[in-house]
Tab-separated table of C-alpha atoms and ligand atoms in Angstrom:
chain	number	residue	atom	x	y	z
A	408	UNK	CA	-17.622	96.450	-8.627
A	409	UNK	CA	-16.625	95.713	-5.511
A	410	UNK	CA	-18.329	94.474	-1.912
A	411	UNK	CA	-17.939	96.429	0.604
A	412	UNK	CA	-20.410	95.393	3.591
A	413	UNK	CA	-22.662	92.810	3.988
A	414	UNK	CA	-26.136	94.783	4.169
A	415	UNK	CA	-28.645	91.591	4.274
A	416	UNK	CA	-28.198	87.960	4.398
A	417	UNK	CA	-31.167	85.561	3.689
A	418	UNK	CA	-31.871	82.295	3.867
A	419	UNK	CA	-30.635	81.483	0.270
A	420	UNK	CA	-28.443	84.890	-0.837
A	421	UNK	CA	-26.195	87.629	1.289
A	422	UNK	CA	-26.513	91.634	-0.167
A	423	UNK	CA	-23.673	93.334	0.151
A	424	UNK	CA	-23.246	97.004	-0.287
A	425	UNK	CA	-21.332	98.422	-2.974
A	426	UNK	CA	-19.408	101.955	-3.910
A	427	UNK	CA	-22.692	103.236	-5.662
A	428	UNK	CA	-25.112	103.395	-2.949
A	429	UNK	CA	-28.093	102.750	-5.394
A	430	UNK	CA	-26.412	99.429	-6.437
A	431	UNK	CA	-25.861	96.000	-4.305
A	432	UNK	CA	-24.363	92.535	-5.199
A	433	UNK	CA	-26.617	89.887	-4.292
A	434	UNK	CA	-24.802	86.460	-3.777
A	435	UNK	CA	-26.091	83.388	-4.297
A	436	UNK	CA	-25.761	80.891	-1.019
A	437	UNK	CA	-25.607	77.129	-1.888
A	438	UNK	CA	-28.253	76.391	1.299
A	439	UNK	CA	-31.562	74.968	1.132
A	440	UNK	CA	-33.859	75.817	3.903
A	441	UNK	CA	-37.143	73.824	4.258
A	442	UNK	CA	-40.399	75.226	5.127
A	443	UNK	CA	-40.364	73.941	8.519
A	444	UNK	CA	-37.115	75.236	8.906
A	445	UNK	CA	-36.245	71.367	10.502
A	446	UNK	CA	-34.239	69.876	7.585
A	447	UNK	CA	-31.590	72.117	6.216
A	448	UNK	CA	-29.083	70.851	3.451
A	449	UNK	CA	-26.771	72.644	0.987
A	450	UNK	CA	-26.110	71.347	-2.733
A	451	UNK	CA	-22.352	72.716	-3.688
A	452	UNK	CA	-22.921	74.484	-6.892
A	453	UNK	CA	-26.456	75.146	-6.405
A	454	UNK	CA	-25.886	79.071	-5.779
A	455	UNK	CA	-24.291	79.108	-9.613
A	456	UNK	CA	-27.492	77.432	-10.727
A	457	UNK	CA	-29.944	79.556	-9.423
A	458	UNK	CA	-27.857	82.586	-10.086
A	459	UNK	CA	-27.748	81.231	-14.119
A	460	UNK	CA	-31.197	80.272	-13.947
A	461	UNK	CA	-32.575	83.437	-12.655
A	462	UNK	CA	-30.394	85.756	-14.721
A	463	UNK	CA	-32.135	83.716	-17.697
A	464	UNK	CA	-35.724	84.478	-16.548
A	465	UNK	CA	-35.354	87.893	-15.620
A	466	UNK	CA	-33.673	88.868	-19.018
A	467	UNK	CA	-36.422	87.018	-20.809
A	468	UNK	CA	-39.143	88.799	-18.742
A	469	UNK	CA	-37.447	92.433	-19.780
A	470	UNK	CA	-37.582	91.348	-23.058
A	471	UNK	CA	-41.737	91.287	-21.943
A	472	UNK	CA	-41.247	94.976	-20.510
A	473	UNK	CA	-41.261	93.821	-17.168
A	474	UNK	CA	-38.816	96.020	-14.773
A	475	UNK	CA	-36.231	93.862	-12.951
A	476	UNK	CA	-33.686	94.790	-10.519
A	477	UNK	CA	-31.326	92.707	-12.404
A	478	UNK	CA	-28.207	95.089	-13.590
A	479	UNK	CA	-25.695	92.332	-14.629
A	480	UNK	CA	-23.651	89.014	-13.568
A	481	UNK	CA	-20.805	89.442	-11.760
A	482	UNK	CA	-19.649	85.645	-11.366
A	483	UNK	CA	-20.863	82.202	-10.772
A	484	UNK	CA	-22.566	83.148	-7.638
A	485	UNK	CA	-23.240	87.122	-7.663
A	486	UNK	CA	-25.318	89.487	-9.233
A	487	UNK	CA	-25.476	93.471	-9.134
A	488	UNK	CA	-29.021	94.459	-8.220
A	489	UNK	CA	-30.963	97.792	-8.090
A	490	UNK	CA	-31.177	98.420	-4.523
A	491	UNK	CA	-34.734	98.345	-3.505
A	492	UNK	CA	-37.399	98.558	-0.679
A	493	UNK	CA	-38.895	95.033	-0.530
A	494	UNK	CA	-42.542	94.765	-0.290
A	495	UNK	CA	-43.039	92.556	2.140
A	496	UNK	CA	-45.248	90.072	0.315
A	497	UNK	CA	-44.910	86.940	-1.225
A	498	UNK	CA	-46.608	87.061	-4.545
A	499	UNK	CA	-47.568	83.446	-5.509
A	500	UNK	CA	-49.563	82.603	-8.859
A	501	UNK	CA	-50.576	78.823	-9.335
A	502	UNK	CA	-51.430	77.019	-12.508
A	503	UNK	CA	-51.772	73.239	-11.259
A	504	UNK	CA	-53.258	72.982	-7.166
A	505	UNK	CA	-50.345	71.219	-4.889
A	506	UNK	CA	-48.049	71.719	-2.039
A	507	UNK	CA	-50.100	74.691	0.575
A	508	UNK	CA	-52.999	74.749	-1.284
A	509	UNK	CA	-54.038	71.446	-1.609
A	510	UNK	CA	-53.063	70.955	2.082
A	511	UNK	CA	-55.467	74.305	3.224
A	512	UNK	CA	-58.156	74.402	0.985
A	513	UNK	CA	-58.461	70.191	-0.433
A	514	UNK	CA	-57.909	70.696	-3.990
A	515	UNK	CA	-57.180	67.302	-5.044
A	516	UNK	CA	-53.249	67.358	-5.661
A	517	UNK	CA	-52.430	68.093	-9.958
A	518	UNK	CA	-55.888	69.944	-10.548
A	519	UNK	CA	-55.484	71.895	-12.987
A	520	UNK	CA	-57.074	75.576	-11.861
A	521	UNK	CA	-59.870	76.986	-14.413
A	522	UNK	CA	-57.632	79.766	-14.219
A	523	UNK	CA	-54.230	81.404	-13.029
A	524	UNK	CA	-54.673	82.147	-9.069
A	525	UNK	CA	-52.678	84.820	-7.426
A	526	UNK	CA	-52.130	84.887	-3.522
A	527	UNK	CA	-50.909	86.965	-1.637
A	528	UNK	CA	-48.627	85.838	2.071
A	529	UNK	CA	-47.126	88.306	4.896
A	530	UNK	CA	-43.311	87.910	4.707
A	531	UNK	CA	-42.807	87.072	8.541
A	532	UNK	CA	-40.796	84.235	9.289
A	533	UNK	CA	-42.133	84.645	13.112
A	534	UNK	CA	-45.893	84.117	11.855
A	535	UNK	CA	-44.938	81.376	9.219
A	536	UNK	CA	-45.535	83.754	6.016
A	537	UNK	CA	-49.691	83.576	6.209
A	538	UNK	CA	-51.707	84.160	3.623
A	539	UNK	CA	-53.272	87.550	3.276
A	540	UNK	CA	-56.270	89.239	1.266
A	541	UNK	CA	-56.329	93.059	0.444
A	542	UNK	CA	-57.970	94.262	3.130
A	543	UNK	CA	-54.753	92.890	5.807
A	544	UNK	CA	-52.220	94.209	3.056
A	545	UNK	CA	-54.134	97.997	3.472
A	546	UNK	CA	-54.879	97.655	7.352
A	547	UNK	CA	-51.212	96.853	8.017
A	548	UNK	CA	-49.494	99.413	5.435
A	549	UNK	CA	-47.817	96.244	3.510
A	550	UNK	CA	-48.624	98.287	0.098
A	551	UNK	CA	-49.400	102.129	-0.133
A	552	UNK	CA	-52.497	101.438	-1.640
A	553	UNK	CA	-55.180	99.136	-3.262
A	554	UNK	CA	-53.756	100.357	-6.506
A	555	UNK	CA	-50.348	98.505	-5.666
A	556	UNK	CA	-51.929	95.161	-5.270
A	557	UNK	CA	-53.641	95.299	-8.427
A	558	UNK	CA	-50.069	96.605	-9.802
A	559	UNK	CA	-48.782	93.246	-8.337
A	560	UNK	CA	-51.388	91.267	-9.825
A	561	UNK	CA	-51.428	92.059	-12.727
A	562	UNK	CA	-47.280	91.916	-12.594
A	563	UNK	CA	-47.638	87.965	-11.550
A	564	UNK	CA	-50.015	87.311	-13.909
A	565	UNK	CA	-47.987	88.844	-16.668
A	566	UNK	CA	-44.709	86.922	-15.999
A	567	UNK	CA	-47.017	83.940	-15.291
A	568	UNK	CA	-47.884	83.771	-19.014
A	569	UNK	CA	-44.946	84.981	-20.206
A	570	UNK	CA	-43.035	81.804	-18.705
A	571	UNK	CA	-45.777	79.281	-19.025
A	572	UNK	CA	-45.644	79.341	-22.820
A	573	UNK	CA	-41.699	79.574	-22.514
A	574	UNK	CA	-41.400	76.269	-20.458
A	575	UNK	CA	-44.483	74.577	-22.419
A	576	UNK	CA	-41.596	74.890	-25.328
A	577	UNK	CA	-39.191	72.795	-22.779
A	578	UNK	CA	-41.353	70.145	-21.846
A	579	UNK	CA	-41.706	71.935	-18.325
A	580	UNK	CA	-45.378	72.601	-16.653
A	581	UNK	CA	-44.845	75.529	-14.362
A	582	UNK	CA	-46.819	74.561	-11.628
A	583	UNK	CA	-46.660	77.556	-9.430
A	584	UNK	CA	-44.356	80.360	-8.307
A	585	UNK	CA	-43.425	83.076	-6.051
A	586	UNK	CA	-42.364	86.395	-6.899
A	587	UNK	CA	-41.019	89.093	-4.759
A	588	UNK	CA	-41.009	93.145	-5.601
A	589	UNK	CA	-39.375	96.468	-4.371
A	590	UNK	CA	-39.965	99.882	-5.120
A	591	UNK	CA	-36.738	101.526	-6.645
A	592	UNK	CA	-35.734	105.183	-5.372
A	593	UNK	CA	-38.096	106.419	-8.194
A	594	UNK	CA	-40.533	104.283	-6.524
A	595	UNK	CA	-41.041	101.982	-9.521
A	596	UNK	CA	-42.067	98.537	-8.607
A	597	UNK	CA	-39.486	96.046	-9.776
A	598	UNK	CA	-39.128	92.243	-9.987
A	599	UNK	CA	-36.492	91.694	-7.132
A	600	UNK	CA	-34.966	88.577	-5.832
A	601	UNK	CA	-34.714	85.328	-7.826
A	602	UNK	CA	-36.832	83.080	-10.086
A	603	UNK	CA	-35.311	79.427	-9.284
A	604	UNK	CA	-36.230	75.913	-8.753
A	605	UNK	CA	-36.330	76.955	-5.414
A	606	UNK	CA	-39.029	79.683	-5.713
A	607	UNK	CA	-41.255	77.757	-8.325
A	608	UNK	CA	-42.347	74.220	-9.268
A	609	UNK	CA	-41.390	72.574	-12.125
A	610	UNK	CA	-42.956	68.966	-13.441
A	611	UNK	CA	-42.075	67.408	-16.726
A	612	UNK	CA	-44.851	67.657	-18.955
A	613	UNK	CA	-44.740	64.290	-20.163
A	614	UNK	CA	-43.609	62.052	-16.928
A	615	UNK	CA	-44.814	64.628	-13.950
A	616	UNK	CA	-41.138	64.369	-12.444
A	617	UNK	CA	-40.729	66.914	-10.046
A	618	UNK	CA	-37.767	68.938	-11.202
A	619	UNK	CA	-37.395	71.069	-8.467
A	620	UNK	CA	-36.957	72.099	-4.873
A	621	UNK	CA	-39.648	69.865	-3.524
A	622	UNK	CA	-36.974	67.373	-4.237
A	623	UNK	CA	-35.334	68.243	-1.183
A	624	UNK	CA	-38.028	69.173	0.387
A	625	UNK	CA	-39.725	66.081	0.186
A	626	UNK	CA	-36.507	63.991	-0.094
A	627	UNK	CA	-36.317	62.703	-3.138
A	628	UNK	CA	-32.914	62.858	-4.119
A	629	UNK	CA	-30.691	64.369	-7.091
A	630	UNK	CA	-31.865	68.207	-5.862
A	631	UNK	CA	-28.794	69.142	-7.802
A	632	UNK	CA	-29.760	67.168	-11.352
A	633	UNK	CA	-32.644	68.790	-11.725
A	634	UNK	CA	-32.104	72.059	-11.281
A	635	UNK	CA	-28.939	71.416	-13.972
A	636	UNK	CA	-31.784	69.702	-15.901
A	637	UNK	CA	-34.199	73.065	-15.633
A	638	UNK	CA	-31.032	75.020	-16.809
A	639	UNK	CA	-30.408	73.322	-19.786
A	640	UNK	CA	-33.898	73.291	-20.867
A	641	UNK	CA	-33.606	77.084	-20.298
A	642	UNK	CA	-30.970	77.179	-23.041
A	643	UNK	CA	-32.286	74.246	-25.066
B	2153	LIG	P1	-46.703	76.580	-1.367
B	2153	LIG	O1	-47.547	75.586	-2.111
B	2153	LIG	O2	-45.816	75.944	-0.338
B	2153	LIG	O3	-47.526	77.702	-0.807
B	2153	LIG	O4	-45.704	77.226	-2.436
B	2153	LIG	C1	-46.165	77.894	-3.584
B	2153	LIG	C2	-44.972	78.293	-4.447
B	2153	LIG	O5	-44.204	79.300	-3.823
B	2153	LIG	C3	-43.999	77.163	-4.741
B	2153	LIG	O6	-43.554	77.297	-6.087
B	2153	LIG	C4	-42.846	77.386	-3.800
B	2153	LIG	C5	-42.846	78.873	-3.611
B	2153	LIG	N1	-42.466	79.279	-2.255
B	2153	LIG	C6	-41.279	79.953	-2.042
B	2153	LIG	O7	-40.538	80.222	-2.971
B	2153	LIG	N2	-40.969	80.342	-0.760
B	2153	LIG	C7	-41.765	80.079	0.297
B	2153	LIG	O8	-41.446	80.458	1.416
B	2153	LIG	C8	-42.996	79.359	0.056
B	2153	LIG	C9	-43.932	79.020	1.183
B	2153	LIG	C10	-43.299	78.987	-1.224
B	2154	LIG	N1	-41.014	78.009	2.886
B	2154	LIG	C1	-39.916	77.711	2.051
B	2154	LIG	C2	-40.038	76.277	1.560
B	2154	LIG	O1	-41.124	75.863	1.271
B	2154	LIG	C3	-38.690	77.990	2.823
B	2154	LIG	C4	-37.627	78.545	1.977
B	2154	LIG	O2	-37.848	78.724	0.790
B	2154	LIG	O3	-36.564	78.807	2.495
B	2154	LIG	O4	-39.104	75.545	1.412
């Protein structure tokens, strides 16, 4: 499979169109963007991570019966993809209250949550991703209907137990993630993008180390260590 033009690029992967129009390759970049989009690095050989990592977690979650867009790997950085639509919501489900929470709402940083929350925010760089209930998603068409959001729910909560109990096995606490989704020409909702240590938090469950991306984020060094550390828990 070859690329033939780039369709998309991100802030941490390029799409590229391919010879089957229903197919893309998704490459994984080796940038790291923070949320105030002031400090910017790159980790060399963090793309091949995330694109090992990911590939991991999405064939473990089909295993579950969860759709992915995941077809195969292609190399150390590239994937062919399922060419979606991307919903344009950030699906985040939280475990253990830190980073936005804690900072909007006061949870008291490593609460643990009485149970699994799932939120909701706008993808819109411009308007800093906000957080959104139902009733935004409906008035501005993000979804079809209220049926989707409950589809999406329930989707996050599923892979949210699914990989709890698999990283409880690793000595990993899954903190939080975000998910993203796209509907698929037979407008099936599939798990799209990537599940990394950039798109979730990771703390070892016996010293609380923060084993990924808010390593960069909040600078503490070795970004590239822990996310090899993650991976070869993964395949421990
Ligand atoms: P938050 O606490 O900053 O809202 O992040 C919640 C989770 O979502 C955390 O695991 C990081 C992830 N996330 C992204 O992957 N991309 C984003 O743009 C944001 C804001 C969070
Ligand atoms: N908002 C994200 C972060 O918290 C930005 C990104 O993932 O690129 O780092």
């Amino acid at each position: 499979m070859q690329r033939i033009n780039l369709a998309y690029e991100g802030k941490a992967k390029r799409l590229y169109t391919t010879d089957d129009k229903d197919l893309l390759i998704a490459e994984f970049k080796d940038d790291l963007t923070a949320f105030n989009g002031e400090k910017k690095g790159s980790e060399i050989g963090k793309g091949a991570l995330n694109n090992k990592i990911s590939t991991q977690i999405f064939n473990l979650l089909s295993e579950y019966g969860i759709a992915t867009h995941l077809v195969r790997v292609l190399s150390e950085n590239e994937q062919l993809i399922k060419k979606v639509d991307i919903i344009p919501l950030e699906v985040v489900v939280r475990n253990i209250a830190t980073g936005s929470l804690t900072k909007r709402l006061g949870i008291k940083d490593g609460t643990v949550l009485p149970f699994s929350l799932v939120e909701f925010y706008y993808k819109n760089d411009d308007l800093g991703d906000p957080l959104v209930n139902d009733e935004h998603c409906l008035i501005m068409g993000l979804v079809k209907s209220e049926n989707d959001l409950n589809t999406l729910r329930k989707l996050g909560r599923e892979i949210n137990s699914v990989l709890v109990k698999f990283f409880e096995a690793r000595s990993l606490k899954l903190v939080d993630f975000k998910v993203e989704f796209g509907v698929d020409k037979g407008g099936n909702i599939l798990l799209a993008d990537e599940i990394s240590p950039d798109s979730c938090r990771f703390w070892d469950a016996n010293s609380n180390e923060k084993l990924d991306k808010d390593r960069f984020r909040q600078g503490l060094g070795d970004v590239k260590v822990a996310y090899e550390e993650v991976l070869r828990r993964i395949l421990s």
